């Protein structure tokens, strides 16, 4: 950890002069400011911001990227109108928006840390400026700090601000509308920044040898102990402040902002830029799995080397094979919370099988995302395989991983909410059919890069509309007919099978489609 | 006997003509150098030769196969060492080479022998159980070289063969490529390194603006001759950008 010691800014230095070497530099200056002075911070910030902008406009085209915030605004406002009109309380909508912002913040916090195996692949060498720590007398910690500030501001404007347009249908159009939107924006941005900071803190501690799971366990224990020993209302109020700052008092909100800034600064101080993961070794699992595929009847999938490679990449990357299970579990928790809130407000409890079956299928997107994070389609073109072969292998891997990842939370939901047998059976059909449909939709629209849904308004819009076509009618049915009658159950089962068939067609056509796109570029 | 024949190949990306009338032949026993500055059209040509992209015009014959219409047949017959860095992979070198052998439908004994032989030849035997993503870039390049040759193809297409390798292994790889081509095979090496081309190739095609602008048999050329030929044929802008230090060296 020797590098960390010299890289830690002293209170007097703040973000200035981050190493002994740099402090001694008094060479040529730009406009009178030293190389490591505030002028450089501004220069770096501007360069990183310009790089971020060009990254997105180059990837998706200026028009498609610029229209993305508009699409988010339309979706946020439209969904709010629909939810309010169907009886959802305004506070529930606000809570949902904040949970989304928090989740996005938690995810975005990893962006500056190229050490994460997933992000190495996603961002790769895209950030030239971030890499200058290796070639210029600039500390990586300082660059990282500016990078994260840039990310927070960039996403607060491009992603969070459009979400805040939900305030318009919530509060109605009046003279105070700009203030309403601004208040919601600030509140969402604060939660987003808090989410980013939590992730940054966890990663910073990990660079000091503290395993992530112990930190998460600590958070769980603190929450449990405060819930058991402390006042339930005080715990709830603290959680409310954390998740929805605008509903808390001004001092509480300011306290959250201050705590976020403090933890962010402390995290950067703790972060060890010299941290490197230990070199890992592994026994020959490839041959073992292939033998399994050759000798065990019905071991479909592991007789294909492309499938085995995908499964090994997934299981050995950070988080292991449990990543899709965690994603599906988070979705289950969100939907269960939503069901509880809706039941509390309206007295209506949906048919759990239909409701959870329809919604949990959406985890197909995250599962497929995990399966494509650790390779690139182009890399397969050195071998005698077609692009269609690669997509076929991904589909097999998706079924092998996605089926249990989604079946476990579904079974938990139907047992917990005591679903009727017919409801549970129809829900299972919807889950399978919709899961395959969402998978096919994702693969057909986004190919090997489902992450590109972010900030590409056309693809994002297509996926949203495609998902809504299946999901909305099923959810409405789940709320209206509880438990489903035999006729409704049969109709929904048919819908599930139908969408599953569409998904199968879309996923099988994705190979030829993307083959043509790549080979005729 | 020709193993590779390209005739009037053309490929554009929008308004940019990446390959513009490329024609070349490679014979058995040759180590052909495809020498050109960055952006001359080398990678686009290799991607066309291996069926990764479809050219706009022209014909290609690779070991009697047409990569445009039968890319899998072509890629089965040849070995490919691509230019782009390998994305992070969590397989070990042993598993990765088993994967390549499996995809290429090689029998297990051949693959096992190949792994041992290549690990010893390139010096990554102690890293066979280390995850590929945790290897140094030089070690990763060694594994990638091994995968290109593990099925002992008659033709190997290589983009920058010596990238990231230490001098000792560079020398070993150079000797191996020379002997491999001499054993009635052919090696097609794309590079912008004049010294590499002069050192190992039997014949060099100089690429500029998407086509071969000059061909030289290395037996008749010194490294300096080749550099002069190169500078005389690439366009002015590229010549200015490129090896100014080397030009200075010639002048002195």
XYZ file of C-alpha atoms in Angstrom:
773
model
C 0.000 0.000 0.000
C 2.980 2.277 -0.354
C 1.474 4.249 -3.142
C -1.566 5.019 -1.100
C 0.393 6.793 1.521
C 1.943 9.237 -0.841
C -1.292 9.681 -2.709
C -3.414 10.730 0.216
C -4.128 14.456 0.156
C -3.499 16.204 3.435
C -6.229 18.469 4.838
C -4.132 21.462 3.925
C -3.677 20.265 0.370
C -7.225 19.212 -0.219
C -7.297 17.992 -3.809
C -4.136 19.876 -4.657
C -0.665 18.463 -5.027
C -1.393 14.845 -4.586
C 2.079 13.390 -4.451
C 5.467 14.422 -3.253
C 6.668 14.269 -6.829
C 3.917 16.559 -7.996
C 4.379 19.023 -5.168
C 7.908 19.588 -6.256
C 6.942 20.436 -9.816
C 6.968 24.103 -10.652
C 7.525 23.790 -14.357
C 5.724 25.513 -17.186
C 2.319 26.754 -16.136
C -0.878 27.325 -18.032
C -2.217 30.817 -17.511
C -0.377 31.212 -14.279
C -1.900 28.178 -12.542
C 0.315 25.291 -11.589
C -0.036 21.911 -13.251
C -1.639 20.490 -10.148
C -3.699 23.530 -9.258
C -7.376 24.376 -9.583
C -6.928 25.276 -13.229
C -6.008 21.674 -13.933
C -9.065 20.452 -12.052
C -11.245 22.559 -14.312
C -9.318 21.408 -17.363
C -9.708 17.765 -16.375
C -13.374 18.193 -15.590
C -14.018 19.835 -18.959
C -12.015 17.148 -20.792
C -13.844 14.317 -19.034
C -17.214 15.926 -19.706
C -16.341 16.412 -23.368
C -15.192 12.799 -23.577
C -18.429 11.538 -21.991
C -20.494 13.578 -24.415
C -18.560 12.369 -27.447
C -18.655 8.785 -26.253
C -22.451 8.759 -26.285
C -22.912 10.832 -29.422
C -20.396 8.680 -31.322
C -21.980 5.442 -30.138
C -25.589 6.295 -30.824
C -25.543 9.370 -33.028
C -26.225 12.857 -31.739
C -29.952 12.836 -32.475
C -30.637 9.488 -30.829
C -28.652 10.439 -27.753
C -30.204 13.888 -27.472
C -33.696 12.455 -27.760
C -33.046 9.989 -24.923
C -33.761 12.502 -22.096
C -36.949 13.490 -23.939
C -38.006 9.853 -24.048
C -37.288 9.465 -20.327
C -39.347 12.579 -19.621
C -42.277 11.296 -21.674
C -42.093 7.869 -20.032
C -41.812 9.305 -16.511
C -44.702 11.711 -16.991
C -46.802 9.158 -18.891
C -46.284 6.402 -16.328
C -47.101 8.823 -13.526
C -50.352 9.817 -15.183
C -51.282 6.176 -15.702
C -50.421 5.206 -12.122
C -52.243 8.143 -10.549
C -55.296 7.597 -12.765
C -55.453 3.944 -11.693
C -55.472 4.893 -8.027
C -51.809 4.777 -7.055
C -50.962 7.299 -4.341
C -48.664 10.157 -5.323
C -46.323 9.242 -2.457
C -45.950 5.738 -3.924
C -44.996 7.153 -7.304
C -42.452 9.460 -5.672
C -41.059 6.533 -3.693
C -40.745 4.453 -6.871
C -38.881 7.260 -8.664
C -36.446 7.586 -5.782
C -35.838 3.842 -5.650
C -35.028 3.949 -9.374
C -32.636 6.867 -8.869
C -30.978 5.095 -5.939
C -30.525 1.898 -7.949
C -29.078 3.809 -10.896
C -26.730 5.616 -8.528
C -25.551 2.340 -7.012
C -24.795 1.052 -10.512
C -23.149 4.271 -11.736
C -20.790 4.350 -8.766
C -18.755 1.574 -10.328
C -18.064 3.523 -13.524
C -14.789 5.053 -12.458
C -13.300 1.818 -11.248
C -11.897 -0.110 -14.149
C -10.953 -2.879 -11.717
C -14.401 -4.396 -11.908
C -14.302 -7.225 -14.411
C -17.613 -6.240 -15.944
C -16.646 -2.624 -16.360
C -13.323 -3.529 -17.869
C -15.321 -4.965 -20.715
C -18.059 -2.344 -20.831
C -15.858 0.717 -20.714
C -12.538 -0.832 -21.741
C -10.156 1.815 -22.962
C -12.923 4.248 -23.798
C -11.885 6.794 -21.207
C -8.605 8.124 -22.495
C -8.553 10.913 -19.933
C -9.050 8.519 -17.032
C -5.990 6.642 -18.229
C -3.748 9.693 -18.117
C -2.815 8.892 -14.523
C -0.419 6.372 -16.018
C 1.323 8.873 -18.273
C 1.022 12.310 -16.670
C 1.927 13.533 -13.200
C -1.682 13.296 -12.027
C -2.822 11.035 -9.216
C -5.360 8.379 -10.069
C -7.271 9.247 -6.921
C -7.662 12.827 -8.018
C -8.694 11.854 -11.531
C -11.188 9.423 -10.065
C -12.679 12.091 -7.823
C -13.180 14.460 -10.753
C -14.471 11.598 -12.883
C -17.130 10.713 -10.303
C -18.187 14.350 -9.861
C -18.483 14.596 -13.637
C -20.557 11.384 -13.729
C -22.852 12.601 -10.957
C -23.525 15.896 -12.731
C -23.804 14.339 -16.186
C -26.344 11.725 -15.158
C -28.193 14.159 -12.904
C -28.888 16.250 -16.006
C -29.273 13.575 -18.700
C -31.137 10.928 -16.720
C -32.464 12.295 -13.410
C -33.758 15.667 -14.615
C -36.137 14.066 -17.168
C -37.405 11.749 -14.412
C -38.316 14.846 -12.394
C -40.888 15.832 -14.993
C -43.126 13.368 -13.152
C -43.734 16.274 -10.768
C -45.918 17.936 -13.393
C -48.712 15.331 -13.414
C -48.255 14.777 -9.681
C -48.639 18.400 -8.651
C -50.571 19.754 -11.607
C -49.574 22.688 -13.778
C -49.397 25.930 -11.844
C -47.146 28.854 -11.128
C -45.111 26.640 -8.813
C -44.460 23.923 -11.410
C -40.802 24.916 -11.980
C -40.240 24.796 -8.221
C -41.975 21.394 -7.992
C -39.815 19.973 -10.767
C -36.661 21.496 -9.296
C -37.478 20.131 -5.819
C -38.053 16.616 -7.141
C -34.905 16.868 -9.247
C -32.787 17.886 -6.259
C -34.293 15.124 -4.149
C -33.732 12.474 -6.846
C -30.227 13.775 -7.533
C -29.348 13.569 -3.859
C -30.496 9.939 -3.700
C -28.641 9.202 -6.930
C -25.446 10.731 -5.494
C -25.930 8.802 -2.234
C -26.217 5.572 -4.216
C -23.041 6.354 -6.149
C -21.258 7.160 -2.906
C -22.258 3.876 -1.264
C -20.770 1.935 -4.171
C -17.624 4.057 -4.213
C -17.207 3.531 -0.452
C -17.601 -0.249 -0.789
C -15.046 -0.398 -3.601
C -12.645 1.882 -1.721
C -12.805 -0.344 1.334
C -12.326 -3.410 -0.824
C -9.025 -1.936 -2.062
C -7.941 -2.007 1.609
C -8.646 -5.705 1.837
C -12.154 -5.525 3.346
C -14.377 -8.037 1.497
C -17.589 -6.577 0.088
C -19.763 -9.243 1.715
C -18.606 -8.256 5.206
C -19.597 -4.664 4.502
C -23.019 -5.680 3.263
C -23.424 -7.946 6.282
C -22.482 -5.021 8.536
C -25.130 -2.812 6.923
C -27.721 -5.579 7.391
C -26.780 -6.085 11.035
C -26.936 -2.344 11.762
C -30.353 -2.125 10.129
C -31.552 -5.168 12.060
C -30.212 -3.986 15.406
C -31.586 -0.478 14.958
C -34.917 -1.987 14.015
C -34.976 -4.267 17.051
C -33.459 -1.993 19.676
C -34.393 1.430 18.377
C -37.743 2.993 17.868
C -39.500 1.620 14.824
C -40.750 5.062 13.876
C -37.273 6.569 14.159
C -35.840 3.805 11.955
C -38.619 4.359 9.433
C -38.021 8.104 9.478
C -34.299 7.587 8.877
C -35.050 5.243 5.973
C -37.566 7.743 4.598
C -34.945 10.521 4.725
C -32.444 8.312 2.986
C -34.784 7.181 0.249
C -37.063 10.214 -0.227
C -35.228 13.316 0.994
C -37.936 15.713 -0.158
C -40.387 14.206 2.301
C -38.026 14.795 5.218
C -37.245 18.007 7.038
C -34.771 20.454 5.552
C -32.095 19.720 8.197
C -32.457 15.980 7.560
C -32.070 16.494 3.822
C -29.076 18.769 4.378
C -27.652 16.159 6.723
C -27.944 13.498 4.026
C -26.227 15.795 1.516
C -23.439 16.527 3.994
C -23.034 12.863 4.900
C -22.880 11.944 1.220
C -20.143 14.506 0.583
C -18.256 13.394 3.678
C -18.417 9.689 2.822
C -17.420 10.445 -0.786
C -14.369 12.415 0.332
C -13.432 9.786 2.916
C -13.831 7.039 0.306
C -11.435 8.767 -2.059
C -8.960 9.164 0.792
C -9.270 5.494 1.705
C -9.159 4.277 -1.904
C -5.846 2.615 -2.672
C -4.890 3.330 -6.295
C -2.186 0.686 -6.156
C -4.678 -2.064 -5.363
C -4.496 -5.032 -7.664
C -6.496 -8.203 -7.523
C -4.408 -11.252 -6.706
C -3.652 -13.512 -9.640
C -6.221 -16.291 -9.758
C -5.785 -19.874 -10.843
C -8.361 -22.543 -11.620
C -8.546 -26.279 -12.207
C -9.651 -27.473 -15.643
C -13.418 -27.050 -15.386
C -13.824 -26.744 -19.148
C -12.830 -30.360 -19.760
C -14.934 -31.525 -16.807
C -18.080 -29.793 -18.080
C -17.490 -31.004 -21.614
C -17.114 -34.583 -20.365
C -20.410 -34.105 -18.556
C -22.007 -32.973 -21.795
C -20.606 -35.958 -23.665
C -21.506 -38.620 -21.117
C -24.680 -37.545 -19.331
C -27.846 -37.904 -21.426
C -29.860 -34.714 -21.325
C -26.950 -32.509 -20.253
C -27.986 -30.190 -23.045
C -25.813 -27.166 -23.464
C -22.584 -28.332 -21.921
C -21.896 -30.332 -25.072
C -21.340 -26.984 -26.799
C -17.969 -25.306 -26.119
C -19.470 -21.854 -26.706
C -22.013 -22.496 -23.929
C -19.381 -23.843 -21.544
C -17.173 -20.787 -22.114
C -20.103 -18.472 -21.354
C -20.946 -20.343 -18.161
C -17.335 -20.313 -16.949
C -16.958 -16.594 -17.713
C -20.130 -15.909 -15.742
C -19.210 -18.064 -12.765
C -15.626 -16.777 -12.455
C -16.314 -13.055 -12.874
C -16.960 -10.871 -9.844
C -20.132 -11.988 -8.066
C -20.027 -15.472 -9.573
C -22.971 -17.393 -10.912
C -25.240 -15.721 -8.350
C -25.426 -12.408 -10.194
C -28.600 -13.290 -12.177
C -30.190 -14.667 -8.996
C -29.486 -11.413 -7.172
C -30.916 -9.370 -10.055
C -34.091 -11.472 -10.066
C -34.253 -11.281 -6.261
C -34.082 -7.469 -6.354
C -36.895 -7.436 -8.899
C -38.917 -9.754 -6.663
C -38.399 -7.480 -3.648
C -39.421 -4.377 -5.621
C -42.559 -6.031 -6.984
C -43.480 -7.477 -3.577
C -43.130 -4.038 -2.008
C -45.279 -2.558 -4.761
C -47.972 -5.212 -4.231
C -47.970 -4.445 -0.521
C -48.273 -0.715 -1.078
C -51.055 -1.090 -3.643
C -52.927 -3.449 -1.335
C -52.593 -1.035 1.567
C -53.913 1.872 -0.458
C -56.614 0.308 -2.592
C -57.454 -2.850 -0.701
C -56.884 -4.805 -3.916
C -54.358 -7.613 -3.938
C -53.470 -8.950 -7.385
C -53.458 -12.592 -8.386
C -49.855 -13.308 -7.304
C -49.129 -15.970 -9.920
C -50.170 -13.803 -12.872
C -48.668 -10.644 -11.415
C -45.286 -12.057 -10.444
C -45.113 -14.333 -13.478
C -45.599 -11.363 -15.773
C -43.160 -9.043 -14.055
C -40.367 -11.454 -13.102
C -39.950 -12.376 -16.764
C -38.319 -8.949 -17.137
C -35.251 -10.348 -15.403
C -34.490 -11.945 -18.797
C -32.910 -8.622 -19.717
C -30.518 -8.565 -16.757
C -29.679 -12.260 -17.121
C -28.798 -11.813 -20.796
C -26.832 -8.711 -19.873
C -24.698 -10.757 -17.473
C -24.122 -13.427 -20.126
C -22.712 -10.922 -22.639
C -20.566 -8.832 -20.301
C -17.391 -10.833 -20.581
C -16.790 -11.381 -24.272
C -17.146 -9.602 -27.597
C -18.850 -10.933 -30.688
C -15.883 -9.971 -32.885
C -13.565 -12.196 -30.861
C -15.481 -15.305 -31.984
C -14.834 -14.506 -35.646
C -11.315 -15.922 -35.397
C -12.877 -19.388 -35.124
C -14.979 -21.415 -37.541
C -18.294 -20.423 -35.955
C -21.074 -18.222 -37.255
C -22.588 -15.295 -35.425
C -25.802 -17.326 -35.353
C -23.899 -20.105 -33.512
C -22.818 -17.601 -30.870
C -26.369 -16.326 -30.379
C -27.652 -19.899 -30.203
C -25.126 -20.662 -27.471
C -26.133 -17.548 -25.547
C -29.762 -18.664 -25.726
C -28.872 -22.077 -24.302
C -26.847 -20.435 -21.542
C -29.765 -18.085 -20.907
C -32.132 -21.007 -20.399
C -29.642 -22.863 -18.182
C -28.998 -19.857 -15.953
C -32.176 -17.829 -16.337
C -34.665 -20.615 -15.619
C -33.511 -21.357 -12.054
C -32.705 -17.688 -11.425
C -36.320 -16.768 -12.055
C -38.031 -19.950 -10.842
C -36.749 -19.565 -7.278
C -38.173 -16.069 -6.666
C -41.390 -17.017 -8.484
C -41.941 -20.042 -6.240
C -41.178 -17.882 -3.201
C -43.750 -15.339 -4.334
C -46.583 -17.794 -5.015
C -45.949 -19.540 -1.698
C -45.645 -16.323 0.302
C -48.755 -14.762 -1.226
C -50.633 -18.093 -1.160
C -51.534 -18.181 -4.832
C -54.413 -20.408 -5.959
C -53.240 -23.447 -7.938
C -54.722 -22.247 -11.216
C -53.194 -18.821 -10.685
C -49.768 -20.335 -9.935
C -49.909 -22.541 -13.041
C -50.950 -19.712 -15.345
C -48.298 -17.481 -13.757
C -45.639 -20.120 -14.442
C -46.668 -20.229 -18.099
C -46.597 -16.440 -18.295
C -43.188 -16.405 -16.617
C -41.719 -18.865 -19.106
C -43.405 -17.312 -22.135
C -42.758 -13.687 -21.221
C -39.185 -14.486 -20.155
C -38.457 -15.979 -23.555
C -40.255 -13.082 -25.246
C -38.294 -10.408 -23.364
C -35.111 -12.324 -24.114
C -35.927 -12.523 -27.835
C -36.869 -8.845 -27.883
C -33.591 -7.867 -26.205
C -31.415 -9.983 -28.473
C -33.205 -8.902 -31.632
C -33.063 -5.187 -30.837
C -29.715 -4.908 -29.051
C -27.740 -7.898 -30.318
C -24.662 -8.505 -28.208
C -24.796 -5.109 -26.492
C -27.905 -4.879 -24.300
C -26.217 -2.107 -22.320
C -26.599 0.097 -25.353
C -30.272 0.391 -24.472
C -29.067 3.105 -22.153
C -29.016 6.410 -24.019
C -30.188 5.045 -27.372
C -33.693 6.407 -27.523
C -34.772 4.345 -30.534
C -33.740 0.990 -29.089
C -34.909 1.906 -25.617
C -38.270 3.024 -26.998
C -38.700 -0.147 -29.052
C -37.928 -2.346 -26.068
C -40.233 -0.371 -23.774
C -43.141 -0.579 -26.188
C -42.449 -4.254 -26.911
C -42.351 -5.105 -23.204
C -45.451 -3.067 -22.408
C -47.482 -4.835 -25.108
C -47.086 -8.092 -23.188
C -46.890 -6.867 -19.637
C -49.683 -4.311 -19.276
C -52.627 -6.567 -20.279
C -51.327 -9.332 -18.003
C -50.994 -6.970 -15.052
C -54.459 -5.555 -15.615
C -55.878 -9.085 -15.729
C -53.939 -9.918 -12.577
C -55.654 -7.062 -10.743
C -59.131 -7.448 -12.176
C -59.843 -11.179 -11.899
C -58.598 -12.643 -8.606
C -58.252 -15.601 -8.712
C -58.552 -16.043 -12.466
C -61.537 -17.867 -13.855
C -60.891 -20.895 -16.061
C -61.618 -18.859 -19.219
C -59.278 -16.062 -18.184
C -56.653 -18.589 -17.121
C -56.809 -20.344 -20.494
C -56.644 -17.037 -22.342
C -53.630 -15.910 -20.314
C -51.944 -19.278 -20.801
C -52.447 -18.844 -24.534
C -50.983 -15.356 -24.345
C -47.939 -16.685 -22.468
C -47.372 -19.443 -25.012
C -47.933 -17.010 -27.882
C -45.422 -14.483 -26.617
C -42.986 -17.318 -25.886
C -43.285 -18.391 -29.516
C -42.671 -14.812 -30.660
C -39.627 -14.705 -28.404
C -38.299 -17.941 -29.874
C -38.741 -16.581 -33.399
C -37.096 -13.253 -32.510
C -34.118 -14.928 -30.852
C -33.621 -17.354 -33.739
C -33.769 -14.481 -36.229
C -31.338 -12.400 -34.204
C -28.389 -14.500 -35.435
C -28.930 -13.918 -39.159
C -29.898 -10.296 -38.530
C -26.734 -9.448 -36.585
C -24.613 -11.594 -38.890
C -25.730 -9.371 -41.760
C -25.124 -6.225 -39.702
C -21.590 -7.238 -38.748
C -20.489 -8.738 -42.059
C -22.001 -6.002 -44.228
C -20.976 -3.099 -42.027
C 1.071 -23.302 -55.672
C -1.083 -20.386 -54.564
C -2.748 -20.538 -51.163
C -4.171 -17.039 -51.274
C -5.328 -14.994 -54.217
C -7.033 -11.617 -54.037
C -8.202 -9.759 -57.106
C -9.423 -6.156 -57.225
C -10.815 -6.173 -53.686
C -12.799 -3.098 -52.649
C -14.473 -2.170 -49.386
C -15.845 1.201 -48.302
C -17.231 2.443 -44.990
C -19.552 5.218 -46.007
C -17.456 7.666 -47.999
C -14.171 6.173 -46.824
C -12.539 3.679 -49.198
C -10.710 1.380 -46.806
C -9.652 -1.088 -49.508
C -9.485 0.144 -53.070
C -8.412 -2.355 -55.713
C -6.280 -4.695 -53.606
C -4.710 -7.581 -55.546
C -2.154 -10.049 -54.251
C -1.027 -13.668 -54.323
C 0.693 -15.769 -51.697
C 2.407 -19.060 -52.509
C 3.215 -22.063 -50.354
C 6.477 -21.691 -48.494
C 6.156 -17.914 -48.376
C 6.154 -15.667 -45.346
C 4.375 -12.726 -46.920
C 4.671 -9.318 -45.274
C 1.667 -7.027 -45.632
C 3.418 -3.777 -44.778
C 1.690 -0.440 -44.478
C 1.016 2.537 -42.257
C -1.976 2.723 -39.936
C -5.181 3.211 -41.875
C -3.793 1.762 -45.122
C -6.465 -0.943 -45.253
C -4.552 -3.890 -43.766
C -7.058 -4.911 -41.097
C -10.035 -4.513 -43.433
C -8.250 -6.767 -45.928
C -7.576 -9.450 -43.293
C -11.183 -9.268 -42.108
C -12.295 -9.794 -45.719
C -9.866 -12.676 -46.206
C -11.281 -14.460 -43.160
C -14.939 -13.843 -43.938
C -15.525 -11.487 -41.032
C -16.828 -8.830 -43.398
C -18.188 -8.941 -46.920
C -16.266 -6.847 -49.461
C -18.067 -4.573 -51.913
C -16.211 -5.926 -54.930
C -13.468 -8.328 -55.913
C -12.712 -12.003 -55.578
C -10.865 -13.920 -52.874
C -9.568 -17.469 -52.915
C -8.180 -18.863 -49.648
C -6.969 -22.464 -49.953
C -9.678 -23.041 -52.534
C -12.430 -21.534 -50.394
C -14.327 -18.288 -50.824
C -14.549 -16.496 -47.465
C -17.276 -14.208 -48.735
C -19.712 -17.026 -49.366
C -18.264 -19.771 -47.138
C -16.574 -18.061 -44.185
C -16.757 -21.087 -41.892
C -14.999 -23.286 -44.438
C -12.252 -20.677 -44.746
C -11.843 -20.211 -40.990
C -11.706 -23.970 -40.535
C -8.750 -24.174 -42.893
C -6.706 -21.193 -41.718
C -5.322 -19.897 -38.420
C -6.087 -16.332 -37.383
C -4.312 -14.098 -34.910
C -6.477 -10.987 -34.749
C -5.278 -7.478 -34.135
C -7.667 -6.451 -31.387
C -6.800 -7.157 -27.781
C -8.555 -10.196 -26.411
C -11.482 -9.196 -24.204
C -11.253 -10.277 -20.582
C -11.801 -13.986 -20.409
C -12.033 -16.057 -17.278
C -10.746 -19.245 -18.855
C -7.224 -20.411 -18.118
C -4.832 -20.831 -21.093
C -5.338 -24.605 -20.848
C -9.118 -24.250 -20.906
C -8.983 -21.632 -23.643
C -6.893 -23.847 -25.914
C -9.233 -26.777 -25.153
C -12.102 -24.475 -26.118
C -10.407 -23.585 -29.414
C -9.681 -27.263 -30.073
C -13.291 -28.132 -29.347
C -14.623 -25.409 -31.638
C -12.228 -26.610 -34.335
C -13.354 -30.185 -33.753
C -9.855 -31.490 -32.974
C -9.446 -34.720 -31.059
C -8.560 -34.398 -27.395
C -5.112 -35.993 -27.679
C -4.083 -33.569 -30.420
C -5.210 -30.638 -28.293
C -3.477 -31.934 -25.154
C -0.232 -32.461 -27.070
C -0.563 -29.055 -28.678
C -1.078 -27.328 -25.335
C 2.057 -28.878 -23.865
C 4.115 -28.221 -26.973
C 3.079 -24.592 -27.324
C 3.362 -23.852 -23.625
C 6.935 -25.101 -23.700
C 7.818 -23.381 -26.976
C 6.526 -19.953 -25.877
C 7.242 -20.295 -22.188
C 3.817 -20.096 -20.595
C 3.832 -23.565 -19.024
C 3.780 -22.141 -15.504
C 0.713 -20.044 -16.397
C -1.501 -22.792 -17.788
C -3.812 -22.691 -14.742
C -3.882 -18.880 -14.377
C -7.019 -17.058 -15.511
C -6.429 -15.451 -18.912
C -7.648 -12.081 -17.630
C -4.917 -12.093 -14.967
C -2.077 -12.754 -17.417
C 0.210 -9.987 -18.640
C -0.465 -8.769 -22.184
C 2.655 -10.520 -23.384
C 1.495 -13.822 -21.914
C -1.952 -13.308 -23.442
C -0.325 -12.742 -26.842
C 1.591 -16.020 -26.469
C -1.666 -17.884 -25.807
C -3.255 -16.216 -28.821
C -0.316 -17.281 -31.013
C -0.781 -20.841 -29.764
C -4.486 -20.859 -30.677
C -3.712 -19.711 -34.220
C -1.379 -22.668 -34.822
C -2.872 -25.430 -32.684
C -4.621 -27.084 -35.646
C -1.488 -26.755 -37.811
C -3.172 -24.887 -40.668
C -1.657 -24.521 -44.115
C -2.128 -20.767 -43.973
C -1.991 -18.463 -40.962
C -3.045 -14.810 -41.070
C -1.450 -12.706 -38.386
C -1.953 -9.080 -37.426
C 1.156 -7.702 -35.676
C 2.687 -11.001 -34.518
C 5.233 -9.630 -32.073
C 3.066 -7.172 -30.145
C 3.785 -7.173 -26.392
C 6.372 -9.967 -26.564
C 9.730 -9.724 -24.838
C 12.845 -9.786 -27.085
C 13.674 -13.405 -26.343
C 10.204 -14.653 -27.261
C 10.147 -12.313 -30.277
C 13.221 -14.076 -31.563
C 11.674 -17.499 -30.909
C 8.460 -16.512 -32.688
C 10.364 -15.107 -35.656
C 12.318 -18.356 -36.026
C 9.171 -20.407 -35.657
C 7.246 -18.394 -38.270
C 10.126 -18.740 -40.708
C 10.370 -22.502 -40.229
C 6.592 -22.940 -40.290
C 6.272 -21.186 -43.652
C 9.241 -23.094 -45.030
C 7.541 -26.422 -44.241
C 5.257 -26.055 -47.266
C 2.826 -23.776 -45.399
C 2.269 -20.030 -45.754
C 2.182 -17.199 -43.250
C 0.589 -13.836 -44.013
C 1.884 -11.192 -41.623
C 0.285 -7.776 -41.442
C 2.561 -5.221 -39.812
C 3.660 -1.614 -39.864
C 7.055 -2.576 -38.475
C 9.592 -2.426 -41.312
C 12.262 -4.223 -39.305
C 9.970 -7.171 -38.631
C 9.046 -7.374 -42.312
C 12.677 -7.159 -43.420
C 13.787 -9.654 -40.793
C 11.401 -12.548 -41.361
C 9.446 -12.132 -44.597
C 10.365 -13.711 -47.888
C 8.307 -11.193 -49.823
C 6.678 -7.911 -48.878
C 3.700 -6.085 -50.334
C 3.617 -2.401 -49.429
C 0.090 -1.173 -48.804
C -1.049 2.408 -49.181
C -4.498 3.869 -49.761
C -6.141 0.482 -49.766
C -4.000 -1.303 -52.332
C -0.608 -2.880 -52.882
C 1.615 -0.170 -54.333
C 4.871 -2.139 -54.480
C 6.137 -5.674 -54.002
C 9.640 -6.639 -53.070
C 11.441 -9.929 -52.617
C 13.355 -9.566 -49.370
C 16.270 -11.578 -50.720
C 17.052 -8.573 -52.934
C 16.505 -5.866 -50.314
C 18.174 -4.612 -47.191
C 16.134 -3.135 -44.384
C 17.134 0.355 -45.468
C 16.172 -0.352 -49.088
C 12.808 -1.513 -47.903
C 12.329 1.623 -45.838
C 13.154 3.811 -48.805
C 10.772 1.879 -51.009
C 8.136 2.188 -48.304
C 8.582 5.952 -47.980
C 8.521 6.405 -51.724
C 5.171 4.717 -52.030
C 3.101 5.811 -49.082
C 1.425 9.162 -49.496
C 3.070 12.361 -48.316
C 1.016 12.773 -45.177
C 1.661 9.243 -44.021
C 5.342 9.522 -44.844
C 5.620 12.610 -42.707
C 3.783 10.949 -39.845
C 5.718 7.788 -39.892
C 9.260 6.851 -39.164
C 10.986 10.204 -38.992
C 13.628 8.774 -36.696
C 14.312 5.996 -39.140
C 14.551 8.465 -42.020
C 17.056 10.472 -40.046
C 19.005 7.301 -39.512
C 19.126 6.648 -43.256
C 20.282 10.143 -44.022
C 23.116 9.861 -41.559
